[in-house]
Short mmCIF file of C-alpha atoms (C1' of nucleotides) in Angstrom, two decimals:
data_model
loop_
_atom_site.label_atom_id
_atom_site.label_comp_id
_atom_site.label_asym_id
_atom_site.label_seq_id
_atom_site.Cartn_x
_atom_site.Cartn_y
_atom_site.Cartn_z
CA MET A 1 28.51 36.17 -52.77
CA ALA A 2 25.88 38.81 -51.81
CA THR A 3 24.28 39.02 -48.58
CA ARG A 4 21.12 36.68 -48.47
CA GLY A 5 18.40 37.02 -45.75
CA ARG A 6 17.67 39.48 -43.62
CA PRO A 7 20.44 42.24 -42.57
CA ARG A 8 21.64 42.94 -39.40
CA THR A 9 19.52 45.79 -37.98
CA PHE A 10 22.37 46.88 -35.58
CA ASP A 11 25.96 47.95 -36.32
CA PRO A 12 28.29 45.69 -34.92
CA ASP A 13 30.94 48.28 -34.82
CA THR A 14 28.70 50.59 -33.13
CA ALA A 15 27.64 47.71 -30.63
CA LEU A 16 31.34 47.03 -30.34
CA ARG A 17 32.02 50.62 -29.25
CA GLN A 18 29.27 50.38 -26.71
CA ALA A 19 30.69 47.24 -25.06
CA LEU A 20 34.32 48.79 -25.20
CA ASP A 21 32.95 51.80 -23.22
CA LEU A 22 31.44 49.50 -20.53
CA PHE A 23 34.40 47.47 -20.27
CA TRP A 24 36.62 50.23 -19.97
CA GLU A 25 34.82 51.60 -17.16
CA ARG A 26 34.14 48.41 -15.01
CA GLY A 27 36.63 46.16 -16.31
CA TYR A 28 36.44 42.54 -17.42
CA GLU A 29 34.93 41.04 -14.33
CA GLY A 30 33.03 43.81 -13.27
CA THR A 31 31.01 43.81 -16.63
CA SER A 32 28.35 41.39 -16.89
CA LEU A 33 26.31 40.10 -20.19
CA ASN A 34 23.17 41.87 -18.88
CA ASP A 35 25.07 45.08 -18.50
CA LEU A 36 26.59 44.53 -22.07
CA ALA A 37 23.20 43.62 -23.67
CA GLN A 38 21.59 46.68 -22.19
CA ALA A 39 24.31 49.01 -23.22
CA MET A 40 24.73 47.57 -26.79
CA GLY A 41 20.80 47.67 -27.01
CA ILE A 42 20.36 44.31 -28.18
CA ALA A 43 19.57 40.69 -26.72
CA SER A 44 22.06 38.98 -25.06
CA ALA A 45 21.34 36.14 -27.58
CA SER A 46 22.33 38.48 -30.28
CA ILE A 47 25.83 39.09 -28.76
CA TYR A 48 26.48 35.53 -28.62
CA ALA A 49 25.34 35.08 -32.32
CA CYS A 50 27.47 37.80 -33.63
CA PHE A 51 30.45 37.98 -31.29
CA GLY A 52 30.70 34.74 -29.63
CA SER A 53 31.53 34.42 -25.82
CA LYS A 54 32.21 37.25 -23.22
CA GLU A 55 35.84 36.51 -23.62
CA ASP A 56 35.43 36.53 -27.60
CA LEU A 57 33.65 39.91 -27.31
CA PHE A 58 36.45 41.18 -25.14
CA ARG A 59 39.12 40.49 -27.21
CA LYS A 60 37.60 42.23 -30.21
CA VAL A 61 36.95 45.08 -28.15
CA MET A 62 40.55 45.15 -27.09
CA ALA A 63 41.46 45.10 -30.79
CA LEU A 64 39.15 48.36 -31.56
CA TYR A 65 40.92 49.93 -28.56
CA GLY A 66 44.10 49.39 -29.67
CA THR A 67 43.36 50.79 -33.20
CA THR A 68 41.51 54.04 -31.47
CA SER A 69 42.97 54.89 -28.06
CA GLY A 70 46.25 52.91 -28.61
CA GLU A 71 46.72 54.72 -31.72
CA PRO A 72 48.17 58.15 -30.84
CA PRO A 73 50.91 56.90 -28.49
CA ARG A 74 52.16 54.35 -31.32
CA ARG A 75 51.88 56.93 -33.89
CA ALA A 76 54.21 59.43 -31.67
CA LEU A 77 56.71 56.46 -31.55
CA ARG A 78 56.64 56.12 -35.15
CA GLU A 79 56.60 59.46 -36.90
CA GLN A 80 58.94 61.38 -34.45
CA PRO A 81 62.20 62.10 -36.13
CA THR A 82 64.34 60.93 -33.23
CA ALA A 83 64.21 58.25 -30.36
CA ARG A 84 64.06 61.04 -27.75
CA ALA A 85 61.23 62.96 -29.15
CA ALA A 86 59.55 59.68 -30.04
CA ILE A 87 59.74 58.94 -26.41
CA HIS A 88 58.57 62.21 -25.08
CA ALA A 89 55.74 62.27 -27.55
CA MET A 90 54.76 59.01 -26.62
CA LEU A 91 54.33 59.92 -22.87
CA ARG A 92 52.47 62.97 -23.75
CA ALA A 93 50.18 61.28 -25.97
CA THR A 94 49.42 58.59 -23.31
CA ALA A 95 48.87 61.31 -20.74
CA ASP A 96 46.27 63.15 -23.19
CA GLU A 97 44.38 59.73 -23.63
CA ILE A 98 44.07 58.96 -19.94
CA THR A 99 42.91 62.61 -18.96
CA ARG A 100 40.20 63.00 -21.83
CA PRO A 101 36.99 64.24 -20.13
CA ASP A 102 34.88 61.78 -22.04
CA THR A 103 36.64 58.44 -20.90
CA PRO A 104 37.78 56.76 -18.02
CA HIS A 105 41.06 58.26 -16.63
CA TYR A 106 43.41 55.20 -17.23
CA CYS A 107 44.49 52.79 -19.98
CA MET A 108 42.23 49.87 -20.16
CA LEU A 109 44.85 47.57 -21.44
CA ILE A 110 46.69 48.01 -18.12
CA LEU A 111 43.63 48.15 -15.47
CA ALA A 112 40.78 46.26 -17.19
CA ALA A 113 42.06 42.70 -15.60
CA PRO A 114 45.31 42.76 -13.69
CA THR A 115 43.88 40.50 -11.21
CA GLY A 116 40.75 38.18 -10.69
CA ALA A 117 39.14 35.11 -10.44
CA VAL A 118 40.88 31.77 -11.49
CA GLU A 119 38.49 31.07 -14.41
CA ASN A 120 39.69 34.29 -16.13
CA HIS A 121 43.48 33.79 -16.06
CA ALA A 122 43.15 33.51 -20.05
CA VAL A 123 41.90 36.98 -20.26
CA ARG A 124 44.59 38.23 -17.96
CA GLU A 125 47.32 36.45 -19.72
CA PHE A 126 45.98 37.84 -23.05
CA LEU A 127 46.34 41.52 -21.80
CA ALA A 128 49.75 40.78 -20.14
CA GLY A 129 50.88 39.81 -23.74
CA LEU A 130 49.44 43.20 -25.32
CA ARG A 131 51.41 44.84 -22.35
CA ARG A 132 54.55 43.01 -23.04
CA ASP A 133 54.09 44.09 -26.77
CA MET A 134 54.21 47.75 -25.51
CA HIS A 135 57.75 47.20 -24.29
CA THR A 136 58.90 45.32 -27.39
CA THR A 137 57.57 48.49 -29.49
CA ILE A 138 59.30 50.70 -27.63
CA LYS A 139 62.56 48.82 -27.28
CA ASP A 140 62.17 48.50 -31.38
CA ARG A 141 61.98 52.48 -31.66
CA LEU A 142 65.12 53.07 -29.56
CA ALA A 143 66.82 50.41 -31.82
CA ARG A 144 65.73 52.49 -34.81
CA GLY A 145 67.19 55.47 -33.23
CA VAL A 146 70.44 53.81 -33.15
CA THR A 147 70.32 52.71 -36.68
CA ASP A 148 69.12 56.47 -37.72
CA GLY A 149 71.97 57.74 -35.88
CA ASP A 150 70.37 59.91 -33.36
CA LEU A 151 70.93 57.57 -30.69
CA ILE A 152 74.26 56.34 -29.47
CA ALA A 153 74.26 52.75 -28.11
CA PRO A 154 73.48 53.61 -24.59
CA PRO A 155 75.49 52.05 -21.85
CA ALA A 156 72.41 51.24 -19.73
CA GLY A 157 71.18 48.96 -22.48
CA LEU A 158 67.98 49.51 -24.62
CA ASP A 159 66.11 46.67 -23.05
CA ALA A 160 66.34 48.59 -19.41
CA ILE A 161 65.69 52.19 -21.08
CA ALA A 162 62.73 50.60 -22.82
CA ARG A 163 61.42 48.72 -19.73
CA PHE A 164 61.77 52.11 -17.82
CA TYR A 165 59.62 54.10 -19.97
CA THR A 166 57.14 51.26 -20.20
CA THR A 167 57.16 51.43 -16.35
CA VAL A 168 56.48 55.12 -16.49
CA VAL A 169 53.39 54.61 -18.98
CA GLN A 170 51.99 51.98 -16.88
CA GLY A 171 52.44 53.98 -13.72
CA LEU A 172 50.94 56.91 -15.24
CA SER A 173 47.68 54.95 -15.43
CA ILE A 174 47.55 54.54 -11.83
CA GLN A 175 48.10 58.14 -11.19
CA ALA A 176 45.46 59.71 -13.45
CA ARG A 177 42.98 56.76 -12.01
CA ASP A 178 43.71 58.25 -8.72
CA GLY A 179 42.72 61.71 -10.00
CA ALA A 180 46.07 63.32 -11.09
CA GLY A 181 45.33 65.80 -13.95
CA ARG A 182 47.22 66.36 -17.11
CA THR A 183 49.45 69.04 -15.44
CA GLU A 184 50.49 66.47 -12.61
CA LEU A 185 51.07 63.94 -15.45
CA GLU A 186 53.29 66.32 -17.56
CA ALA A 187 55.23 66.86 -14.33
CA VAL A 188 56.05 63.35 -14.11
CA ILE A 189 56.79 63.20 -17.70
CA THR A 190 59.22 65.92 -17.40
CA CYS A 191 60.76 63.98 -14.49
CA ALA A 192 61.08 60.85 -16.66
CA MET A 193 62.64 62.63 -19.72
CA ALA A 194 65.27 64.27 -17.03
CA ALA A 195 66.69 60.59 -16.89
CA TRP A 196 67.02 60.48 -20.69
CA ASP A 197 70.40 62.30 -21.22
CA THR A 198 71.93 60.46 -18.24
CA LEU A 199 70.91 57.08 -19.43
CA THR A 200 71.82 57.90 -23.37
CA SER A 201 75.39 59.38 -22.97
CA VAL A 202 78.87 57.63 -21.74
CA PRO A 203 78.94 57.82 -17.99
CA SER A 204 81.82 60.34 -17.00
CA HIS A 205 81.41 59.02 -13.26
CA GLN A 206 79.93 56.14 -12.09
CA VAL A 207 76.67 56.62 -10.18
CA HIS A 208 76.39 54.80 -6.85
CA MET B 1 38.34 40.27 32.04
CA ALA B 2 38.74 36.77 31.67
CA THR B 3 37.33 34.87 28.60
CA ARG B 4 33.75 33.50 29.35
CA GLY B 5 31.97 31.10 27.01
CA ARG B 6 33.31 29.03 24.35
CA PRO B 7 36.68 29.95 23.24
CA ARG B 8 37.73 30.44 19.71
CA THR B 9 38.66 27.41 17.90
CA PHE B 10 40.54 29.37 15.20
CA ASP B 11 43.28 32.11 15.31
CA PRO B 12 41.81 35.31 13.96
CA ASP B 13 45.13 36.33 12.95
CA THR B 14 46.00 33.27 11.14
CA ALA B 15 42.76 33.37 9.27
CA LEU B 16 43.28 37.15 8.63
CA ARG B 17 46.52 35.93 6.97
CA GLN B 18 44.90 33.48 4.71
CA ALA B 19 42.17 36.14 3.57
CA LEU B 20 45.04 38.20 2.77
CA ASP B 21 46.83 35.36 0.62
CA LEU B 22 43.63 35.07 -1.32
CA PHE B 23 42.61 38.68 -1.79
CA TRP B 24 46.29 39.36 -2.88
CA GLU B 25 46.05 36.53 -5.66
CA ARG B 26 42.60 37.15 -7.05
CA GLY B 27 41.63 40.84 -6.10
CA TYR B 28 38.68 41.89 -4.25
CA GLU B 29 35.83 41.16 -6.90
CA GLY B 30 37.62 37.81 -7.82
CA THR B 31 37.28 36.55 -4.42
CA SER B 32 33.95 35.27 -3.09
CA LEU B 33 32.94 34.50 0.42
CA ASN B 34 33.03 30.91 -0.23
CA ASP B 35 36.61 31.04 -1.33
CA LEU B 36 37.47 32.95 1.89
CA ALA B 37 35.77 30.32 4.18
CA GLN B 38 37.53 27.43 2.56
CA ALA B 39 40.81 29.13 2.53
CA MET B 40 40.39 30.41 6.20
CA GLY B 41 39.16 26.67 7.27
CA ILE B 42 35.94 28.27 8.71
CA ALA B 43 32.32 28.59 7.71
CA SER B 44 31.24 32.05 6.06
CA ALA B 45 28.91 32.65 9.05
CA SER B 46 32.04 32.82 11.37
CA ILE B 47 33.64 35.50 9.10
CA TYR B 48 30.92 37.74 9.55
CA ALA B 49 30.79 37.13 13.34
CA CYS B 50 34.44 37.88 13.72
CA PHE B 51 35.24 40.31 10.62
CA GLY B 52 31.90 42.06 9.70
CA SER B 53 31.26 42.18 6.00
CA LYS B 54 33.54 41.16 3.09
CA GLU B 55 34.30 44.93 3.00
CA ASP B 56 35.29 44.92 6.43
CA LEU B 57 37.17 41.98 6.39
CA PHE B 58 38.96 43.40 3.45
CA ARG B 59 39.93 46.65 4.91
CA LYS B 60 41.16 44.70 7.81
CA VAL B 61 43.23 42.69 5.51
CA MET B 62 44.92 45.69 3.93
CA ALA B 63 45.92 46.81 7.41
CA LEU B 64 47.82 43.63 7.90
CA TYR B 65 49.31 44.16 4.23
CA GLY B 66 50.47 47.73 5.40
CA THR B 67 52.18 46.31 8.43
CA THR B 68 53.89 43.38 6.69
CA SER B 69 54.54 43.87 2.92
CA GLY B 70 54.12 47.50 3.10
CA GLU B 71 56.85 47.96 6.04
CA PRO B 72 60.13 47.43 4.30
CA PRO B 73 59.67 50.14 1.69
CA ARG B 74 58.27 52.47 4.15
CA ARG B 75 60.96 51.69 6.57
CA ALA B 76 63.64 52.36 3.69
CA LEU B 77 62.26 55.84 3.41
CA ARG B 78 62.35 56.42 6.99
CA GLU B 79 65.82 55.04 8.28
CA GLN B 80 67.93 55.95 5.32
CA PRO B 81 70.28 58.86 5.86
CA THR B 82 69.44 60.92 3.00
CA ALA B 83 66.52 61.86 0.66
CA ARG B 84 68.54 60.14 -2.31
CA ALA B 85 69.42 56.95 -0.31
CA ALA B 86 65.83 56.59 0.78
CA ILE B 87 64.24 57.03 -2.46
CA HIS B 88 66.65 54.36 -3.91
CA ALA B 89 66.36 51.88 -0.70
CA MET B 90 62.43 52.33 -1.10
CA LEU B 91 62.49 51.35 -4.60
CA ARG B 92 64.37 48.40 -3.88
CA ALA B 93 62.57 47.23 -1.05
CA THR B 94 59.41 47.55 -3.44
CA ALA B 95 61.09 45.47 -6.03
CA ASP B 96 62.12 42.71 -3.32
CA GLU B 97 58.63 42.56 -2.34
CA ILE B 98 57.02 42.10 -5.58
CA THR B 99 59.48 39.30 -6.72
CA ARG B 100 59.13 37.28 -3.61
CA PRO B 101 58.92 33.66 -4.51
CA ASP B 102 56.07 32.93 -1.93
CA THR B 103 53.66 35.79 -2.70
CA PRO B 104 52.15 37.35 -6.07
CA HIS B 105 54.21 39.29 -8.32
CA TYR B 106 52.68 42.69 -7.47
CA CYS B 107 51.39 45.17 -4.97
CA MET B 108 48.01 44.31 -3.62
CA LEU B 109 47.44 47.98 -2.74
CA ILE B 110 47.76 48.78 -6.61
CA LEU B 111 46.09 45.81 -8.27
CA ALA B 112 43.54 44.50 -6.05
CA ALA B 113 40.82 46.62 -7.33
CA PRO B 114 41.64 49.36 -9.90
CA THR B 115 38.39 49.08 -11.78
CA GLY B 116 35.38 46.82 -10.96
CA ALA B 117 31.58 46.91 -10.73
CA VAL B 118 29.58 50.15 -9.51
CA GLU B 119 28.47 48.77 -6.20
CA ASN B 120 32.31 48.22 -5.07
CA HIS B 121 33.25 51.80 -5.62
CA ALA B 122 33.72 52.53 -1.90
CA VAL B 123 36.39 49.94 -1.77
CA ARG B 124 38.10 51.25 -4.92
CA GLU B 125 38.33 54.86 -3.30
CA PHE B 126 39.59 53.23 0.00
CA LEU B 127 42.63 51.88 -2.08
CA ALA B 128 42.88 55.09 -4.16
CA GLY B 129 43.27 56.97 -0.66
CA LEU B 130 46.02 54.58 0.42
CA ARG B 131 47.86 54.98 -2.99
CA ARG B 132 47.38 58.80 -2.48
CA ASP B 133 49.13 58.38 0.95
CA MET B 134 52.14 56.74 -0.78
CA HIS B 135 52.60 60.25 -2.55
CA THR B 136 52.36 62.07 0.70
CA THR B 137 54.83 59.76 2.51
CA ILE B 138 57.43 60.24 -0.24
CA LYS B 139 57.02 63.84 -0.55
CA ASP B 140 57.48 64.21 3.23
CA ARG B 141 60.65 62.41 2.95
CA LEU B 142 62.02 64.70 0.16
CA ALA B 143 60.97 67.69 2.38
CA ARG B 144 63.00 66.19 5.25
CA GLY B 145 65.95 65.79 3.05
CA VAL B 146 65.74 69.61 2.58
CA THR B 147 65.51 70.20 6.15
CA ASP B 148 68.31 67.81 6.79
CA GLY B 149 70.40 69.74 4.08
CA ASP B 150 71.19 66.77 2.05
CA LEU B 151 68.72 67.87 -0.62
CA ILE B 152 68.66 71.45 -2.06
CA ALA B 153 65.13 72.41 -2.77
CA PRO B 154 64.90 71.29 -6.43
CA PRO B 155 63.76 73.38 -9.26
CA ALA B 156 61.46 70.60 -10.40
CA GLY B 157 59.21 70.87 -7.17
CA LEU B 158 59.21 68.49 -4.40
CA ASP B 159 55.54 67.39 -5.63
CA ALA B 160 56.55 66.58 -8.93
CA ILE B 161 59.62 64.26 -8.15
CA ALA B 162 57.60 62.82 -5.25
CA ARG B 163 54.92 61.87 -8.08
CA PHE B 164 57.39 60.55 -10.39
CA TYR B 165 58.92 57.97 -7.99
CA THR B 166 55.41 57.07 -6.90
CA THR B 167 54.69 56.49 -10.68
CA VAL B 168 57.70 54.30 -10.79
CA VAL B 169 56.79 52.45 -7.75
CA GLN B 170 53.40 51.65 -9.34
CA GLY B 171 54.47 51.02 -12.78
CA LEU B 172 56.86 48.35 -11.19
CA SER B 173 53.83 46.32 -10.02
CA ILE B 174 52.62 46.02 -13.53
CA GLN B 175 55.98 45.01 -14.75
CA ALA B 176 56.39 42.30 -12.05
CA ARG B 177 52.85 41.14 -12.61
CA ASP B 178 53.56 40.58 -16.32
CA GLY B 179 56.80 38.68 -15.60
CA ALA B 180 59.61 40.84 -15.05
CA GLY B 181 62.19 39.57 -12.78
CA ARG B 182 64.31 41.15 -9.82
CA THR B 183 67.20 41.72 -12.35
CA GLU B 184 64.83 43.71 -14.72
CA LEU B 185 63.33 45.57 -12.00
CA GLU B 186 66.82 46.76 -10.70
CA ALA B 187 67.50 47.91 -14.25
CA VAL B 188 64.45 50.07 -14.09
CA ILE B 189 65.23 51.20 -10.75
CA THR B 190 68.87 52.29 -12.02
CA CYS B 191 67.05 54.33 -14.97
CA ALA B 192 64.81 55.95 -12.55
CA MET B 193 67.85 57.07 -10.20
CA ALA B 194 69.62 58.40 -13.09
CA ALA B 195 66.94 61.18 -13.26
CA TRP B 196 67.77 62.13 -9.62
CA ASP B 197 70.84 64.24 -10.23
CA THR B 198 69.41 66.18 -12.88
CA LEU B 199 66.19 66.77 -11.04
CA THR B 200 67.90 67.92 -7.83
CA SER B 201 70.59 70.27 -9.19
CA VAL B 202 70.10 73.78 -10.66
CA PRO B 203 69.62 73.79 -14.13
CA SER B 204 72.60 74.88 -16.66
CA HIS B 205 70.38 74.50 -19.53
CA GLN B 206 66.77 74.26 -20.07
CA VAL B 207 65.63 70.71 -21.47
CA HIS B 208 63.49 71.14 -24.54
"C1'" DC C 1 24.38 23.75 36.49
"C1'" DG C 2 23.57 27.53 33.79
"C1'" DA C 3 25.31 31.34 31.39
"C1'" DT C 4 27.78 32.86 27.81
"C1'" DT C 5 30.20 32.76 23.59
"C1'" DT C 6 31.42 30.39 19.32
"C1'" DG C 7 30.71 27.45 15.46
"C1'" DT C 8 27.89 24.70 12.25
"C1'" DT C 9 24.19 23.58 9.25
"C1'" DG C 10 21.30 25.07 6.32
"C1'" DG C 11 18.83 28.29 4.20
"C1'" DT C 12 17.24 32.98 2.55
"C1'" DC C 13 16.96 35.91 -1.57
"C1'" DG C 14 18.66 37.70 -5.18
"C1'" DT C 15 21.39 37.61 -9.43
"C1'" DT C 16 24.06 35.48 -13.16
"C1'" DC C 17 25.30 32.66 -16.50
"C1'" DG C 18 25.30 30.21 -20.82
"C1'" DA C 19 22.38 27.28 -23.53
"C1'" DC C 20 18.48 26.65 -25.76
"C1'" DA C 21 13.43 27.05 -27.91
"C1'" DA C 22 9.62 28.76 -29.84
"C1'" DA C 23 7.06 32.10 -32.38
"C1'" DC C 24 6.99 36.26 -34.95
"C1'" DA C 25 8.75 40.16 -37.64
"C1'" DA C 26 11.46 41.71 -41.24
"C1'" DA C 27 14.26 42.27 -45.31
"C1'" DG C 28 16.31 40.74 -49.36
"C1'" DA C 29 17.34 37.28 -53.05
"C1'" DA C 30 16.11 34.00 -56.60
"C1'" DT D 1 5.84 35.76 -54.62
"C1'" DT D 2 8.07 32.68 -52.29
"C1'" DC D 3 11.99 30.98 -49.82
"C1'" DT D 4 15.84 32.10 -46.93
"C1'" DT D 5 18.16 34.12 -43.56
"C1'" DT D 6 18.61 37.33 -39.57
"C1'" DG D 7 16.73 39.34 -35.90
"C1'" DT D 8 13.47 40.13 -31.88
"C1'" DT D 9 10.97 39.05 -27.51
"C1'" DT D 10 9.90 35.77 -24.15
"C1'" DG D 11 10.92 32.15 -21.88
"C1'" DT D 12 12.64 28.13 -19.96
"C1'" DC D 13 16.19 25.43 -17.58
"C1'" DG D 14 19.49 24.29 -14.19
"C1'" DA D 15 23.01 25.08 -12.01
"C1'" DA D 16 25.78 28.13 -9.87
"C1'" DC D 17 26.96 31.99 -7.42
"C1'" DG D 18 26.54 36.35 -4.79
"C1'" DA D 19 26.36 38.53 0.34
"C1'" DC D 20 24.29 37.40 4.32
"C1'" DC D 21 21.79 35.41 8.25
"C1'" DA D 22 19.01 32.56 11.83
"C1'" DA D 23 18.41 28.45 14.40
"C1'" DC D 24 20.75 25.11 16.78
"C1'" DA D 25 24.87 22.49 18.67
"C1'" DA D 26 28.93 22.60 20.97
"C1'" DA D 27 32.43 24.06 24.36
"C1'" DT D 28 34.19 26.34 28.49
"C1'" DC D 29 33.62 29.08 32.32
"C1'" DG D 30 32.13 31.08 36.66
#
DNA sequence: CGATTTGTTGGTCGTTCGACAAACAAAGAA
DNA sequence: TTCTTTGTTTGTCGAACGACCAACAAATCG
């Protein structure tokens, strides 16, 4: 069916991008609908007509975020030939993303709504779910390394190692938020990768 | 001087503790003065008379938080005999604190106000400053290890190692917030400590 | 008692929310 | 051209909420 009636005068993708920028900077609760309407260049009535509620809009924003800023780390995991290289490249891609000069210095998924008013519990849990996916994705990549033969099933356990690197990724966001630069993040990544060989080899002696 | 006039009917310390609990659960912006007045059992006017503005109250709350929940990790750093034991014990104390059944499963210092509305910039920077102190405190402890002789000045640099463990501490908060239990945090800590020996010994071969 | 301090009630003043309504403008389809 | 759809502007509307404060009532001391 062809589009009847008056076509949209604003581009929903552009508007969504503008909403993303604002949510990114101020978090979910810190952003009001009026702020959004102003930034998107449309009336709040149009926001409701096109995107639904504030929460609906935010969920769409997060989908866009995942396919843009979230993509480089995910691609690193996917395309690097070994599990080790994949983890290292993912950490670096993350550091690159959260120190870009044109965007806030942190991962939106992690800091947009960690706590808040009771009525926004659903939003927080939505984000928590996405964060848990991070852990799963990393763990799957490690498992692939075992399948591929570049990683010997480590004694520490895939789950623990995946959780460790997830923790580092999430900690990096706080570091960048608090002013750490790309160089400082790289130093943290180097430290995190120093654990790799110990974690993925058969223990010759027990550590404490 | 003896107390003149009508004595207080509420205990400021108790009220502060109740304010702490609420700020901890909902974050800075997610907590309204009405919420606070209700939880503290006093009228909002009494809050102003006794504690000053919302921001003043929050700063006093954070001071209390630092001397209560913040103390075990700090004590671990202080009292353990070696730098390595200090870092390990600090991580464990942190994990203990953020998985207590009677409090929210995260560090308030890290998640109470990472982002938010423009007008609360001062509060965010106040917290960021306290977080930067974490890094400094850890770094100082490592330096003490060098002085004490239990730690050889590591090639990675004290600053980098301190930042790495600060990053882990901060990442643990997100993990616990998202549902990771004490056991899972322990596994992350084990991974983080696996990096220690590599980081604090002379490199036999260059890593990537 | 009278001075002093505290707590309460009620209110300021401003903003926000989502919802909804009317009236008009614009653009394309039949 | 006429109908249909979409969008805009503007407004209402109430209810709620935000931080904050002034006037009054209460309690205890010297």
